[in-house]
Amino acid sequence: MSLTQGVLDAQTAPAQWIVIATAVAALAAVLPRPIWRLSRNAITIAHEGGHGLAALVTGRRLQSIRLHSDTSGLTVSRGRPTGLGMILTAAAGYTAAPLLGLGGAALLGSGRVTLLLWLATALLVAMLVMVRNAYGVFTVLLTGGVFLLVSWLTGPDVQSVFAYAVVWFLLLGGVRPAFELQAKRRHGGAPDSDADQLGRLTHVPPALWLLFFHAVSICSLIGGGRWLLGV
């Protein structure tokens, strides 16, 4: 069997209790604040990666990505300061993790566990090229290394559990940042957030952009959860 066939082959879905257990494990990584301070780094990788990918797709010049130990990040791209490309780039951050989770759920729903793991690894490698600070390089290397080790050194059962846990984490963890941003803005914080930038770019109130972020993350969780649970 060729490598391509192995990656594209479908695997049998795990037992329902395993799917539910991975959801509970992912929820445990999202809800408690002390754990979330650490696990949120993975959501930041998706967030900044979303900005970067949108910049490239819309023809902007991606210059750098930085990830910080306080789970913040910064993606810098060059191009027109206004227009559709800039709007899509700004909107891609808070929607990236939920949409990645939704796409991952679609792949798992069709049994493509190995394909999901290799696609995730490829995206992390591509992102690593643009990371420009030591902490960012460390976190992306660590995350990519985990995916690579699971893909190469473990069997189908372990790969399946890992993939389901990752996708549940993206879906569940993708919901919380928009609520955190909403709380910061309520208290006068984050004056240059993605929602505020989008408000200036589109003349649509930032509160409506926050509502958009909430809608994308919650709808992705509902849709992705149904695929993962097979309902």
mmCIF file with all atom_site columns, C-alpha atoms in Angstrom:
data_model
loop_
_atom_site.group_PDB
_atom_site.id
_atom_site.type_symbol
_atom_site.label_atom_id
_atom_site.label_alt_id
_atom_site.label_comp_id
_atom_site.label_asym_id
_atom_site.label_entity_id
_atom_site.label_seq_id
_atom_site.pdbx_PDB_ins_code
_atom_site.Cartn_x
_atom_site.Cartn_y
_atom_site.Cartn_z
_atom_site.occupancy
_atom_site.B_iso_or_equiv
_atom_site.pdbx_formal_charge
_atom_site.auth_seq_id
_atom_site.auth_comp_id
_atom_site.auth_asym_id
_atom_site.auth_atom_id
_atom_site.pdbx_PDB_model_num
ATOM 1   C CA . MET A 1 1   ? 0.000   0.000  0.000  1.00 0.00 ? 1   MET A CA 1
ATOM 2   C CA . SER A 1 2   ? 1.366   3.440  -0.967 1.00 0.00 ? 2   SER A CA 1
ATOM 3   C CA . LEU A 1 3   ? 1.725   6.323  1.464  1.00 0.00 ? 3   LEU A CA 1
ATOM 4   C CA . THR A 1 4   ? -1.007  8.223  -0.396 1.00 0.00 ? 4   THR A CA 1
ATOM 5   C CA . GLN A 1 5   ? -3.418  5.313  -0.020 1.00 0.00 ? 5   GLN A CA 1
ATOM 6   C CA . GLY A 1 6   ? -2.655  5.078  3.707  1.00 0.00 ? 6   GLY A CA 1
ATOM 7   C CA . VAL A 1 7   ? -3.357  8.760  4.222  1.00 0.00 ? 7   VAL A CA 1
ATOM 8   C CA . LEU A 1 8   ? -6.607  8.699  2.258  1.00 0.00 ? 8   LEU A CA 1
ATOM 9   C CA . ASP A 1 9   ? -7.939  5.426  3.649  1.00 0.00 ? 9   ASP A CA 1
ATOM 10  C CA . ALA A 1 10  ? -11.012 5.673  5.857  1.00 0.00 ? 10  ALA A CA 1
ATOM 11  C CA . GLN A 1 11  ? -10.975 4.265  9.384  1.00 0.00 ? 11  GLN A CA 1
ATOM 12  C CA . THR A 1 12  ? -13.833 2.918  11.419 1.00 0.00 ? 12  THR A CA 1
ATOM 13  C CA . ALA A 1 13  ? -15.318 5.448  13.819 1.00 0.00 ? 13  ALA A CA 1
ATOM 14  C CA . PRO A 1 14  ? -14.510 4.787  17.504 1.00 0.00 ? 14  PRO A CA 1
ATOM 15  C CA . ALA A 1 15  ? -17.166 3.646  19.943 1.00 0.00 ? 15  ALA A CA 1
ATOM 16  C CA . GLN A 1 16  ? -19.643 6.320  21.010 1.00 0.00 ? 16  GLN A CA 1
ATOM 17  C CA . TRP A 1 17  ? -18.353 6.367  24.573 1.00 0.00 ? 17  TRP A CA 1
ATOM 18  C CA . ILE A 1 18  ? -14.863 7.200  23.288 1.00 0.00 ? 18  ILE A CA 1
ATOM 19  C CA . VAL A 1 19  ? -16.221 10.119 21.258 1.00 0.00 ? 19  VAL A CA 1
ATOM 20  C CA . ILE A 1 20  ? -18.029 11.416 24.349 1.00 0.00 ? 20  ILE A CA 1
ATOM 21  C CA . ALA A 1 21  ? -14.968 10.867 26.550 1.00 0.00 ? 21  ALA A CA 1
ATOM 22  C CA . THR A 1 22  ? -12.792 12.917 24.184 1.00 0.00 ? 22  THR A CA 1
ATOM 23  C CA . ALA A 1 23  ? -15.401 15.690 24.291 1.00 0.00 ? 23  ALA A CA 1
ATOM 24  C CA . VAL A 1 24  ? -15.292 15.682 28.095 1.00 0.00 ? 24  VAL A CA 1
ATOM 25  C CA . ALA A 1 25  ? -11.480 15.763 28.024 1.00 0.00 ? 25  ALA A CA 1
ATOM 26  C CA . ALA A 1 26  ? -11.529 18.709 25.627 1.00 0.00 ? 26  ALA A CA 1
ATOM 27  C CA . LEU A 1 27  ? -14.050 20.519 27.815 1.00 0.00 ? 27  LEU A CA 1
ATOM 28  C CA . ALA A 1 28  ? -11.751 19.979 30.802 1.00 0.00 ? 28  ALA A CA 1
ATOM 29  C CA . ALA A 1 29  ? -9.000  21.730 28.845 1.00 0.00 ? 29  ALA A CA 1
ATOM 30  C CA . VAL A 1 30  ? -11.251 24.711 28.089 1.00 0.00 ? 30  VAL A CA 1
ATOM 31  C CA . LEU A 1 31  ? -13.320 25.474 31.187 1.00 0.00 ? 31  LEU A CA 1
ATOM 32  C CA . PRO A 1 32  ? -10.901 25.610 34.171 1.00 0.00 ? 32  PRO A CA 1
ATOM 33  C CA . ARG A 1 33  ? -9.038  28.907 34.008 1.00 0.00 ? 33  ARG A CA 1
ATOM 34  C CA . PRO A 1 34  ? -5.588  27.547 35.083 1.00 0.00 ? 34  PRO A CA 1
ATOM 35  C CA . ILE A 1 35  ? -5.652  24.878 32.371 1.00 0.00 ? 35  ILE A CA 1
ATOM 36  C CA . TRP A 1 36  ? -7.095  27.275 29.819 1.00 0.00 ? 36  TRP A CA 1
ATOM 37  C CA . ARG A 1 37  ? -4.161  29.657 30.311 1.00 0.00 ? 37  ARG A CA 1
ATOM 38  C CA . LEU A 1 38  ? -1.957  26.888 28.910 1.00 0.00 ? 38  LEU A CA 1
ATOM 39  C CA . SER A 1 39  ? -4.263  25.219 26.405 1.00 0.00 ? 39  SER A CA 1
ATOM 40  C CA . ARG A 1 40  ? -5.307  28.555 24.895 1.00 0.00 ? 40  ARG A CA 1
ATOM 41  C CA . ASN A 1 41  ? -1.897  28.673 23.203 1.00 0.00 ? 41  ASN A CA 1
ATOM 42  C CA . ALA A 1 42  ? -3.219  26.125 20.704 1.00 0.00 ? 42  ALA A CA 1
ATOM 43  C CA . ILE A 1 43  ? -6.213  28.351 19.937 1.00 0.00 ? 43  ILE A CA 1
ATOM 44  C CA . THR A 1 44  ? -3.836  31.298 19.460 1.00 0.00 ? 44  THR A CA 1
ATOM 45  C CA . ILE A 1 45  ? -1.890  29.253 16.907 1.00 0.00 ? 45  ILE A CA 1
ATOM 46  C CA . ALA A 1 46  ? -5.129  28.669 14.995 1.00 0.00 ? 46  ALA A CA 1
ATOM 47  C CA . HIS A 1 47  ? -6.151  32.325 15.402 1.00 0.00 ? 47  HIS A CA 1
ATOM 48  C CA . GLU A 1 48  ? -2.923  33.782 14.024 1.00 0.00 ? 48  GLU A CA 1
ATOM 49  C CA . GLY A 1 49  ? -2.694  31.054 11.416 1.00 0.00 ? 49  GLY A CA 1
ATOM 50  C CA . GLY A 1 50  ? -6.162  32.074 10.244 1.00 0.00 ? 50  GLY A CA 1
ATOM 51  C CA . HIS A 1 51  ? -5.035  35.678 9.816  1.00 0.00 ? 51  HIS A CA 1
ATOM 52  C CA . GLY A 1 52  ? -1.965  34.521 7.923  1.00 0.00 ? 52  GLY A CA 1
ATOM 53  C CA . LEU A 1 53  ? -3.806  32.142 5.609  1.00 0.00 ? 53  LEU A CA 1
ATOM 54  C CA . ALA A 1 54  ? -6.483  34.715 4.801  1.00 0.00 ? 54  ALA A CA 1
ATOM 55  C CA . ALA A 1 55  ? -3.789  37.278 4.019  1.00 0.00 ? 55  ALA A CA 1
ATOM 56  C CA . LEU A 1 56  ? -2.105  34.912 1.564  1.00 0.00 ? 56  LEU A CA 1
ATOM 57  C CA . VAL A 1 57  ? -5.367  33.820 -0.077 1.00 0.00 ? 57  VAL A CA 1
ATOM 58  C CA . THR A 1 58  ? -6.459  37.431 -0.624 1.00 0.00 ? 58  THR A CA 1
ATOM 59  C CA . GLY A 1 59  ? -3.152  38.413 -2.204 1.00 0.00 ? 59  GLY A CA 1
ATOM 60  C CA . ARG A 1 60  ? -1.628  40.277 0.716  1.00 0.00 ? 60  ARG A CA 1
ATOM 61  C CA . ARG A 1 61  ? 2.052   39.859 1.601  1.00 0.00 ? 61  ARG A CA 1
ATOM 62  C CA . LEU A 1 62  ? 2.441   37.957 4.848  1.00 0.00 ? 62  LEU A CA 1
ATOM 63  C CA . GLN A 1 63  ? 5.455   39.305 6.727  1.00 0.00 ? 63  GLN A CA 1
ATOM 64  C CA . SER A 1 64  ? 5.469   37.739 10.176 1.00 0.00 ? 64  SER A CA 1
ATOM 65  C CA . ILE A 1 65  ? 3.568   35.872 12.865 1.00 0.00 ? 65  ILE A CA 1
ATOM 66  C CA . ARG A 1 66  ? 4.339   36.225 16.567 1.00 0.00 ? 66  ARG A CA 1
ATOM 67  C CA . LEU A 1 67  ? 2.950   34.156 19.425 1.00 0.00 ? 67  LEU A CA 1
ATOM 68  C CA . HIS A 1 68  ? 3.382   35.324 23.008 1.00 0.00 ? 68  HIS A CA 1
ATOM 69  C CA . SER A 1 69  ? 3.413   33.537 26.363 1.00 0.00 ? 69  SER A CA 1
ATOM 70  C CA . ASP A 1 70  ? 0.306   35.447 27.525 1.00 0.00 ? 70  ASP A CA 1
ATOM 71  C CA . THR A 1 71  ? -1.552  33.671 24.656 1.00 0.00 ? 71  THR A CA 1
ATOM 72  C CA . SER A 1 72  ? -1.766  36.846 22.593 1.00 0.00 ? 72  SER A CA 1
ATOM 73  C CA . GLY A 1 73  ? -0.394  37.013 19.074 1.00 0.00 ? 73  GLY A CA 1
ATOM 74  C CA . LEU A 1 74  ? 0.283   39.338 16.169 1.00 0.00 ? 74  LEU A CA 1
ATOM 75  C CA . THR A 1 75  ? 0.192   38.706 12.438 1.00 0.00 ? 75  THR A CA 1
ATOM 76  C CA . VAL A 1 76  ? 1.605   41.377 10.128 1.00 0.00 ? 76  VAL A CA 1
ATOM 77  C CA . SER A 1 77  ? 0.789   41.535 6.431  1.00 0.00 ? 77  SER A CA 1
ATOM 78  C CA . ARG A 1 78  ? 1.301   44.176 3.773  1.00 0.00 ? 78  ARG A CA 1
ATOM 79  C CA . GLY A 1 79  ? -1.132  45.385 1.156  1.00 0.00 ? 79  GLY A CA 1
ATOM 80  C CA . ARG A 1 80  ? -4.013  47.797 0.836  1.00 0.00 ? 80  ARG A CA 1
ATOM 81  C CA . PRO A 1 81  ? -5.041  49.041 4.312  1.00 0.00 ? 81  PRO A CA 1
ATOM 82  C CA . THR A 1 82  ? -8.690  48.813 3.307  1.00 0.00 ? 82  THR A CA 1
ATOM 83  C CA . GLY A 1 83  ? -10.813 46.638 1.046  1.00 0.00 ? 83  GLY A CA 1
ATOM 84  C CA . LEU A 1 84  ? -12.046 43.067 0.988  1.00 0.00 ? 84  LEU A CA 1
ATOM 85  C CA . GLY A 1 85  ? -8.631  41.473 1.513  1.00 0.00 ? 85  GLY A CA 1
ATOM 86  C CA . MET A 1 86  ? -8.017  43.389 4.722  1.00 0.00 ? 86  MET A CA 1
ATOM 87  C CA . ILE A 1 87  ? -11.561 42.690 5.959  1.00 0.00 ? 87  ILE A CA 1
ATOM 88  C CA . LEU A 1 88  ? -11.249 38.944 5.356  1.00 0.00 ? 88  LEU A CA 1
ATOM 89  C CA . THR A 1 89  ? -7.811  38.894 6.987  1.00 0.00 ? 89  THR A CA 1
ATOM 90  C CA . ALA A 1 90  ? -9.107  40.649 10.102 1.00 0.00 ? 90  ALA A CA 1
ATOM 91  C CA . ALA A 1 91  ? -12.201 38.445 10.283 1.00 0.00 ? 91  ALA A CA 1
ATOM 92  C CA . ALA A 1 92  ? -10.234 35.192 9.977  1.00 0.00 ? 92  ALA A CA 1
ATOM 93  C CA . GLY A 1 93  ? -8.735  35.182 13.479 1.00 0.00 ? 93  GLY A CA 1
ATOM 94  C CA . TYR A 1 94  ? -11.640 34.467 15.800 1.00 0.00 ? 94  TYR A CA 1
ATOM 95  C CA . THR A 1 95  ? -13.319 32.256 13.204 1.00 0.00 ? 95  THR A CA 1
ATOM 96  C CA . ALA A 1 96  ? -10.251 30.119 12.436 1.00 0.00 ? 96  ALA A CA 1
ATOM 97  C CA . ALA A 1 97  ? -10.363 27.633 15.326 1.00 0.00 ? 97  ALA A CA 1
ATOM 98  C CA . PRO A 1 98  ? -14.125 26.937 15.029 1.00 0.00 ? 98  PRO A CA 1
ATOM 99  C CA . LEU A 1 99  ? -13.933 26.524 11.261 1.00 0.00 ? 99  LEU A CA 1
ATOM 100 C CA . LEU A 1 100 ? -10.868 24.286 11.528 1.00 0.00 ? 100 LEU A CA 1
ATOM 101 C CA . GLY A 1 101 ? -12.797 22.239 14.060 1.00 0.00 ? 101 GLY A CA 1
ATOM 102 C CA . LEU A 1 102 ? -15.770 22.049 11.709 1.00 0.00 ? 102 LEU A CA 1
ATOM 103 C CA . GLY A 1 103 ? -13.550 20.917 8.839  1.00 0.00 ? 103 GLY A CA 1
ATOM 104 C CA . GLY A 1 104 ? -11.862 18.385 11.104 1.00 0.00 ? 104 GLY A CA 1
ATOM 105 C CA . ALA A 1 105 ? -15.242 17.056 12.195 1.00 0.00 ? 105 ALA A CA 1
ATOM 106 C CA . ALA A 1 106 ? -16.217 16.605 8.552  1.00 0.00 ? 106 ALA A CA 1
ATOM 107 C CA . LEU A 1 107 ? -13.041 14.605 7.918  1.00 0.00 ? 107 LEU A CA 1
ATOM 108 C CA . LEU A 1 108 ? -13.569 12.459 11.020 1.00 0.00 ? 108 LEU A CA 1
ATOM 109 C CA . GLY A 1 109 ? -17.196 11.945 10.072 1.00 0.00 ? 109 GLY A CA 1
ATOM 110 C CA . SER A 1 110 ? -15.948 10.304 6.882  1.00 0.00 ? 110 SER A CA 1
ATOM 111 C CA . GLY A 1 111 ? -13.275 8.321  8.736  1.00 0.00 ? 111 GLY A CA 1
ATOM 112 C CA . ARG A 1 112 ? -10.280 10.299 7.416  1.00 0.00 ? 112 ARG A CA 1
ATOM 113 C CA . VAL A 1 113 ? -8.269  10.297 10.658 1.00 0.00 ? 113 VAL A CA 1
ATOM 114 C CA . THR A 1 114 ? -4.811  9.978  9.082  1.00 0.00 ? 114 THR A CA 1
ATOM 115 C CA . LEU A 1 115 ? -5.580  12.648 6.495  1.00 0.00 ? 115 LEU A CA 1
ATOM 116 C CA . LEU A 1 116 ? -6.619  15.045 9.265  1.00 0.00 ? 116 LEU A CA 1
ATOM 117 C CA . LEU A 1 117 ? -3.398  14.457 11.204 1.00 0.00 ? 117 LEU A CA 1
ATOM 118 C CA . TRP A 1 118 ? -1.188  14.990 8.165  1.00 0.00 ? 118 TRP A CA 1
ATOM 119 C CA . LEU A 1 119 ? -3.068  18.102 7.044  1.00 0.00 ? 119 LEU A CA 1
ATOM 120 C CA . ALA A 1 120 ? -2.718  19.575 10.529 1.00 0.00 ? 120 ALA A CA 1
ATOM 121 C CA . THR A 1 121 ? 1.008   18.807 10.527 1.00 0.00 ? 121 THR A CA 1
ATOM 122 C CA . ALA A 1 122 ? 1.437   20.404 7.100  1.00 0.00 ? 122 ALA A CA 1
ATOM 123 C CA . LEU A 1 123 ? -0.366  23.576 8.199  1.00 0.00 ? 123 LEU A CA 1
ATOM 124 C CA . LEU A 1 124 ? 1.826   23.839 11.293 1.00 0.00 ? 124 LEU A CA 1
ATOM 125 C CA . VAL A 1 125 ? 4.996   23.408 9.221  1.00 0.00 ? 125 VAL A CA 1
ATOM 126 C CA . ALA A 1 126 ? 3.831   26.097 6.794  1.00 0.00 ? 126 ALA A CA 1
ATOM 127 C CA . MET A 1 127 ? 3.058   28.431 9.681  1.00 0.00 ? 127 MET A CA 1
ATOM 128 C CA . LEU A 1 128 ? 6.442   27.793 11.294 1.00 0.00 ? 128 LEU A CA 1
ATOM 129 C CA . VAL A 1 129 ? 8.163   29.396 8.307  1.00 0.00 ? 129 VAL A CA 1
ATOM 130 C CA . MET A 1 130 ? 6.517   32.728 9.129  1.00 0.00 ? 130 MET A CA 1
ATOM 131 C CA . VAL A 1 131 ? 6.920   32.739 12.923 1.00 0.00 ? 131 VAL A CA 1
ATOM 132 C CA . ARG A 1 132 ? 9.399   35.384 14.009 1.00 0.00 ? 132 ARG A CA 1
ATOM 133 C CA . ASN A 1 133 ? 9.846   35.010 17.778 1.00 0.00 ? 133 ASN A CA 1
ATOM 134 C CA . ALA A 1 134 ? 11.365  32.292 19.962 1.00 0.00 ? 134 ALA A CA 1
ATOM 135 C CA . TYR A 1 135 ? 8.250   31.503 21.985 1.00 0.00 ? 135 TYR A CA 1
ATOM 136 C CA . GLY A 1 136 ? 6.203   31.201 18.805 1.00 0.00 ? 136 GLY A CA 1
ATOM 137 C CA . VAL A 1 137 ? 8.743   28.851 17.231 1.00 0.00 ? 137 VAL A CA 1
ATOM 138 C CA . PHE A 1 138 ? 8.764   26.742 20.386 1.00 0.00 ? 138 PHE A CA 1
ATOM 139 C CA . THR A 1 139 ? 4.970   26.397 20.625 1.00 0.00 ? 139 THR A CA 1
ATOM 140 C CA . VAL A 1 140 ? 4.485   25.613 16.928 1.00 0.00 ? 140 VAL A CA 1
ATOM 141 C CA . LEU A 1 141 ? 7.378   23.119 16.935 1.00 0.00 ? 141 LEU A CA 1
ATOM 142 C CA . LEU A 1 142 ? 5.999   21.434 20.050 1.00 0.00 ? 142 LEU A CA 1
ATOM 143 C CA . THR A 1 143 ? 2.482   21.228 18.640 1.00 0.00 ? 143 THR A CA 1
ATOM 144 C CA . GLY A 1 144 ? 3.669   20.002 15.252 1.00 0.00 ? 144 GLY A CA 1
ATOM 145 C CA . GLY A 1 145 ? 5.967   17.486 16.910 1.00 0.00 ? 145 GLY A CA 1
ATOM 146 C CA . VAL A 1 146 ? 3.076   15.989 18.847 1.00 0.00 ? 146 VAL A CA 1
ATOM 147 C CA . PHE A 1 147 ? 1.040   15.594 15.658 1.00 0.00 ? 147 PHE A CA 1
ATOM 148 C CA . LEU A 1 148 ? 4.012   14.060 13.842 1.00 0.00 ? 148 LEU A CA 1
ATOM 149 C CA . LEU A 1 149 ? 4.761   11.584 16.639 1.00 0.00 ? 149 LEU A CA 1
ATOM 150 C CA . VAL A 1 150 ? 1.148   10.484 16.880 1.00 0.00 ? 150 VAL A CA 1
ATOM 151 C CA . SER A 1 151 ? 0.949   10.089 13.103 1.00 0.00 ? 151 SER A CA 1
ATOM 152 C CA . TRP A 1 152 ? 4.153   8.025  12.832 1.00 0.00 ? 152 TRP A CA 1
ATOM 153 C CA . LEU A 1 153 ? 4.460   6.095  16.067 1.00 0.00 ? 153 LEU A CA 1
ATOM 154 C CA . THR A 1 154 ? 0.961   5.168  17.196 1.00 0.00 ? 154 THR A CA 1
ATOM 155 C CA . GLY A 1 155 ? -1.668  2.800  15.913 1.00 0.00 ? 155 GLY A CA 1
ATOM 156 C CA . PRO A 1 156 ? -5.083  3.625  14.444 1.00 0.00 ? 156 PRO A CA 1
ATOM 157 C CA . ASP A 1 157 ? -6.898  3.495  17.797 1.00 0.00 ? 157 ASP A CA 1
ATOM 158 C CA . VAL A 1 158 ? -4.602  6.035  19.469 1.00 0.00 ? 158 VAL A CA 1
ATOM 159 C CA . GLN A 1 159 ? -4.633  8.234  16.377 1.00 0.00 ? 159 GLN A CA 1
ATOM 160 C CA . SER A 1 160 ? -8.414  8.212  16.379 1.00 0.00 ? 160 SER A CA 1
ATOM 161 C CA . VAL A 1 161 ? -8.692  9.185  20.054 1.00 0.00 ? 161 VAL A CA 1
ATOM 162 C CA . PHE A 1 162 ? -6.129  11.951 19.588 1.00 0.00 ? 162 PHE A CA 1
ATOM 163 C CA . ALA A 1 163 ? -7.830  13.310 16.468 1.00 0.00 ? 163 ALA A CA 1
ATOM 164 C CA . TYR A 1 164 ? -11.263 13.375 18.116 1.00 0.00 ? 164 TYR A CA 1
ATOM 165 C CA . ALA A 1 165 ? -9.840  15.131 21.193 1.00 0.00 ? 165 ALA A CA 1
ATOM 166 C CA . VAL A 1 166 ? -8.120  17.757 19.016 1.00 0.00 ? 166 VAL A CA 1
ATOM 167 C CA . VAL A 1 167 ? -11.232 18.481 16.964 1.00 0.00 ? 167 VAL A CA 1
ATOM 168 C CA . TRP A 1 168 ? -13.439 18.695 20.054 1.00 0.00 ? 168 TRP A CA 1
ATOM 169 C CA . PHE A 1 169 ? -10.902 21.097 21.560 1.00 0.00 ? 169 PHE A CA 1
ATOM 170 C CA . LEU A 1 170 ? -10.969 23.341 18.481 1.00 0.00 ? 170 LEU A CA 1
ATOM 171 C CA . LEU A 1 171 ? -14.762 23.374 18.499 1.00 0.00 ? 171 LEU A CA 1
ATOM 172 C CA . LEU A 1 172 ? -15.157 23.981 22.237 1.00 0.00 ? 172 LEU A CA 1
ATOM 173 C CA . GLY A 1 173 ? -12.078 26.172 22.639 1.00 0.00 ? 173 GLY A CA 1
ATOM 174 C CA . GLY A 1 174 ? -13.135 28.234 19.651 1.00 0.00 ? 174 GLY A CA 1
ATOM 175 C CA . VAL A 1 175 ? -16.214 29.452 21.527 1.00 0.00 ? 175 VAL A CA 1
ATOM 176 C CA . ARG A 1 176 ? -14.504 30.970 24.571 1.00 0.00 ? 176 ARG A CA 1
ATOM 177 C CA . PRO A 1 177 ? -12.231 33.677 23.018 1.00 0.00 ? 177 PRO A CA 1
ATOM 178 C CA . ALA A 1 178 ? -15.133 35.720 21.631 1.00 0.00 ? 178 ALA A CA 1
ATOM 179 C CA . PHE A 1 179 ? -16.732 35.797 25.081 1.00 0.00 ? 179 PHE A CA 1
ATOM 180 C CA . GLU A 1 180 ? -13.403 36.853 26.581 1.00 0.00 ? 180 GLU A CA 1
ATOM 181 C CA . LEU A 1 181 ? -13.109 39.652 24.028 1.00 0.00 ? 181 LEU A CA 1
ATOM 182 C CA . GLN A 1 182 ? -16.660 40.738 24.775 1.00 0.00 ? 182 GLN A CA 1
ATOM 183 C CA . ALA A 1 183 ? -15.850 40.937 28.497 1.00 0.00 ? 183 ALA A CA 1
ATOM 184 C CA . LYS A 1 184 ? -12.680 42.969 27.830 1.00 0.00 ? 184 LYS A CA 1
ATOM 185 C CA . ARG A 1 185 ? -14.527 45.444 25.625 1.00 0.00 ? 185 ARG A CA 1
ATOM 186 C CA . ARG A 1 186 ? -17.293 45.806 28.230 1.00 0.00 ? 186 ARG A CA 1
ATOM 187 C CA . HIS A 1 187 ? -14.653 47.025 30.673 1.00 0.00 ? 187 HIS A CA 1
ATOM 188 C CA . GLY A 1 188 ? -12.954 49.312 28.157 1.00 0.00 ? 188 GLY A CA 1
ATOM 189 C CA . GLY A 1 189 ? -10.155 46.928 27.201 1.00 0.00 ? 189 GLY A CA 1
ATOM 190 C CA . ALA A 1 190 ? -8.884  45.674 23.819 1.00 0.00 ? 190 ALA A CA 1
ATOM 191 C CA . PRO A 1 191 ? -9.515  48.974 21.962 1.00 0.00 ? 191 PRO A CA 1
ATOM 192 C CA . ASP A 1 192 ? -7.692  47.660 18.870 1.00 0.00 ? 192 ASP A CA 1
ATOM 193 C CA . SER A 1 193 ? -9.241  44.194 18.788 1.00 0.00 ? 193 SER A CA 1
ATOM 194 C CA . ASP A 1 194 ? -10.169 42.403 15.572 1.00 0.00 ? 194 ASP A CA 1
ATOM 195 C CA . ALA A 1 195 ? -13.808 43.467 16.085 1.00 0.00 ? 195 ALA A CA 1
ATOM 196 C CA . ASP A 1 196 ? -12.780 47.117 16.437 1.00 0.00 ? 196 ASP A CA 1
ATOM 197 C CA . GLN A 1 197 ? -10.532 46.953 13.389 1.00 0.00 ? 197 GLN A CA 1
ATOM 198 C CA . LEU A 1 198 ? -13.380 45.416 11.400 1.00 0.00 ? 198 LEU A CA 1
ATOM 199 C CA . GLY A 1 199 ? -15.694 48.148 12.661 1.00 0.00 ? 199 GLY A CA 1
ATOM 200 C CA . ARG A 1 200 ? -13.356 50.812 11.299 1.00 0.00 ? 200 ARG A CA 1
ATOM 201 C CA . LEU A 1 201 ? -12.890 48.954 8.013  1.00 0.00 ? 201 LEU A CA 1
ATOM 202 C CA . THR A 1 202 ? -16.576 48.305 7.350  1.00 0.00 ? 202 THR A CA 1
ATOM 203 C CA . HIS A 1 203 ? -18.408 50.986 9.394  1.00 0.00 ? 203 HIS A CA 1
ATOM 204 C CA . VAL A 1 204 ? -20.331 48.120 10.962 1.00 0.00 ? 204 VAL A CA 1
ATOM 205 C CA . PRO A 1 205 ? -20.426 48.375 14.790 1.00 0.00 ? 205 PRO A CA 1
ATOM 206 C CA . PRO A 1 206 ? -17.843 46.149 16.518 1.00 0.00 ? 206 PRO A CA 1
ATOM 207 C CA . ALA A 1 207 ? -20.673 44.626 18.571 1.00 0.00 ? 207 ALA A CA 1
ATOM 208 C CA . LEU A 1 208 ? -22.118 43.152 15.374 1.00 0.00 ? 208 LEU A CA 1
ATOM 209 C CA . TRP A 1 209 ? -18.738 41.678 14.477 1.00 0.00 ? 209 TRP A CA 1
ATOM 210 C CA . LEU A 1 210 ? -18.622 40.125 17.936 1.00 0.00 ? 210 LEU A CA 1
ATOM 211 C CA . LEU A 1 211 ? -22.052 38.659 17.242 1.00 0.00 ? 211 LEU A CA 1
ATOM 212 C CA . PHE A 1 212 ? -20.649 37.260 14.001 1.00 0.00 ? 212 PHE A CA 1
ATOM 213 C CA . PHE A 1 213 ? -17.751 35.631 15.875 1.00 0.00 ? 213 PHE A CA 1
ATOM 214 C CA . HIS A 1 214 ? -20.220 34.102 18.337 1.00 0.00 ? 214 HIS A CA 1
ATOM 215 C CA . ALA A 1 215 ? -22.450 32.841 15.521 1.00 0.00 ? 215 ALA A CA 1
ATOM 216 C CA . VAL A 1 216 ? -19.578 31.179 13.661 1.00 0.00 ? 216 VAL A CA 1
ATOM 217 C CA . SER A 1 217 ? -18.169 29.483 16.763 1.00 0.00 ? 217 SER A CA 1
ATOM 218 C CA . ILE A 1 218 ? -21.493 28.256 18.138 1.00 0.00 ? 218 ILE A CA 1
ATOM 219 C CA . CYS A 1 219 ? -22.806 27.064 14.764 1.00 0.00 ? 219 CYS A CA 1
ATOM 220 C CA . SER A 1 220 ? -19.500 25.285 14.132 1.00 0.00 ? 220 SER A CA 1
ATOM 221 C CA . LEU A 1 221 ? -19.754 23.581 17.521 1.00 0.00 ? 221 LEU A CA 1
ATOM 222 C CA . ILE A 1 222 ? -23.303 22.431 16.824 1.00 0.00 ? 222 ILE A CA 1
ATOM 223 C CA . GLY A 1 223 ? -22.575 21.239 13.293 1.00 0.00 ? 223 GLY A CA 1
ATOM 224 C CA . GLY A 1 224 ? -19.218 19.703 14.129 1.00 0.00 ? 224 GLY A CA 1
ATOM 225 C CA . GLY A 1 225 ? -20.594 18.045 17.246 1.00 0.00 ? 225 GLY A CA 1
ATOM 226 C CA . ARG A 1 226 ? -23.327 16.391 15.201 1.00 0.00 ? 226 ARG A CA 1
ATOM 227 C CA . TRP A 1 227 ? -20.750 15.016 12.750 1.00 0.00 ? 227 TRP A CA 1
ATOM 228 C CA . LEU A 1 228 ? -18.542 13.709 15.540 1.00 0.00 ? 228 LEU A CA 1
ATOM 229 C CA . LEU A 1 229 ? -21.426 12.100 17.376 1.00 0.00 ? 229 LEU A CA 1
ATOM 230 C CA . GLY A 1 230 ? -22.927 10.727 14.165 1.00 0.00 ? 230 GLY A CA 1
ATOM 231 C CA . VAL A 1 231 ? -26.365 12.230 14.742 1.00 0.00 ? 231 VAL A CA 1
#
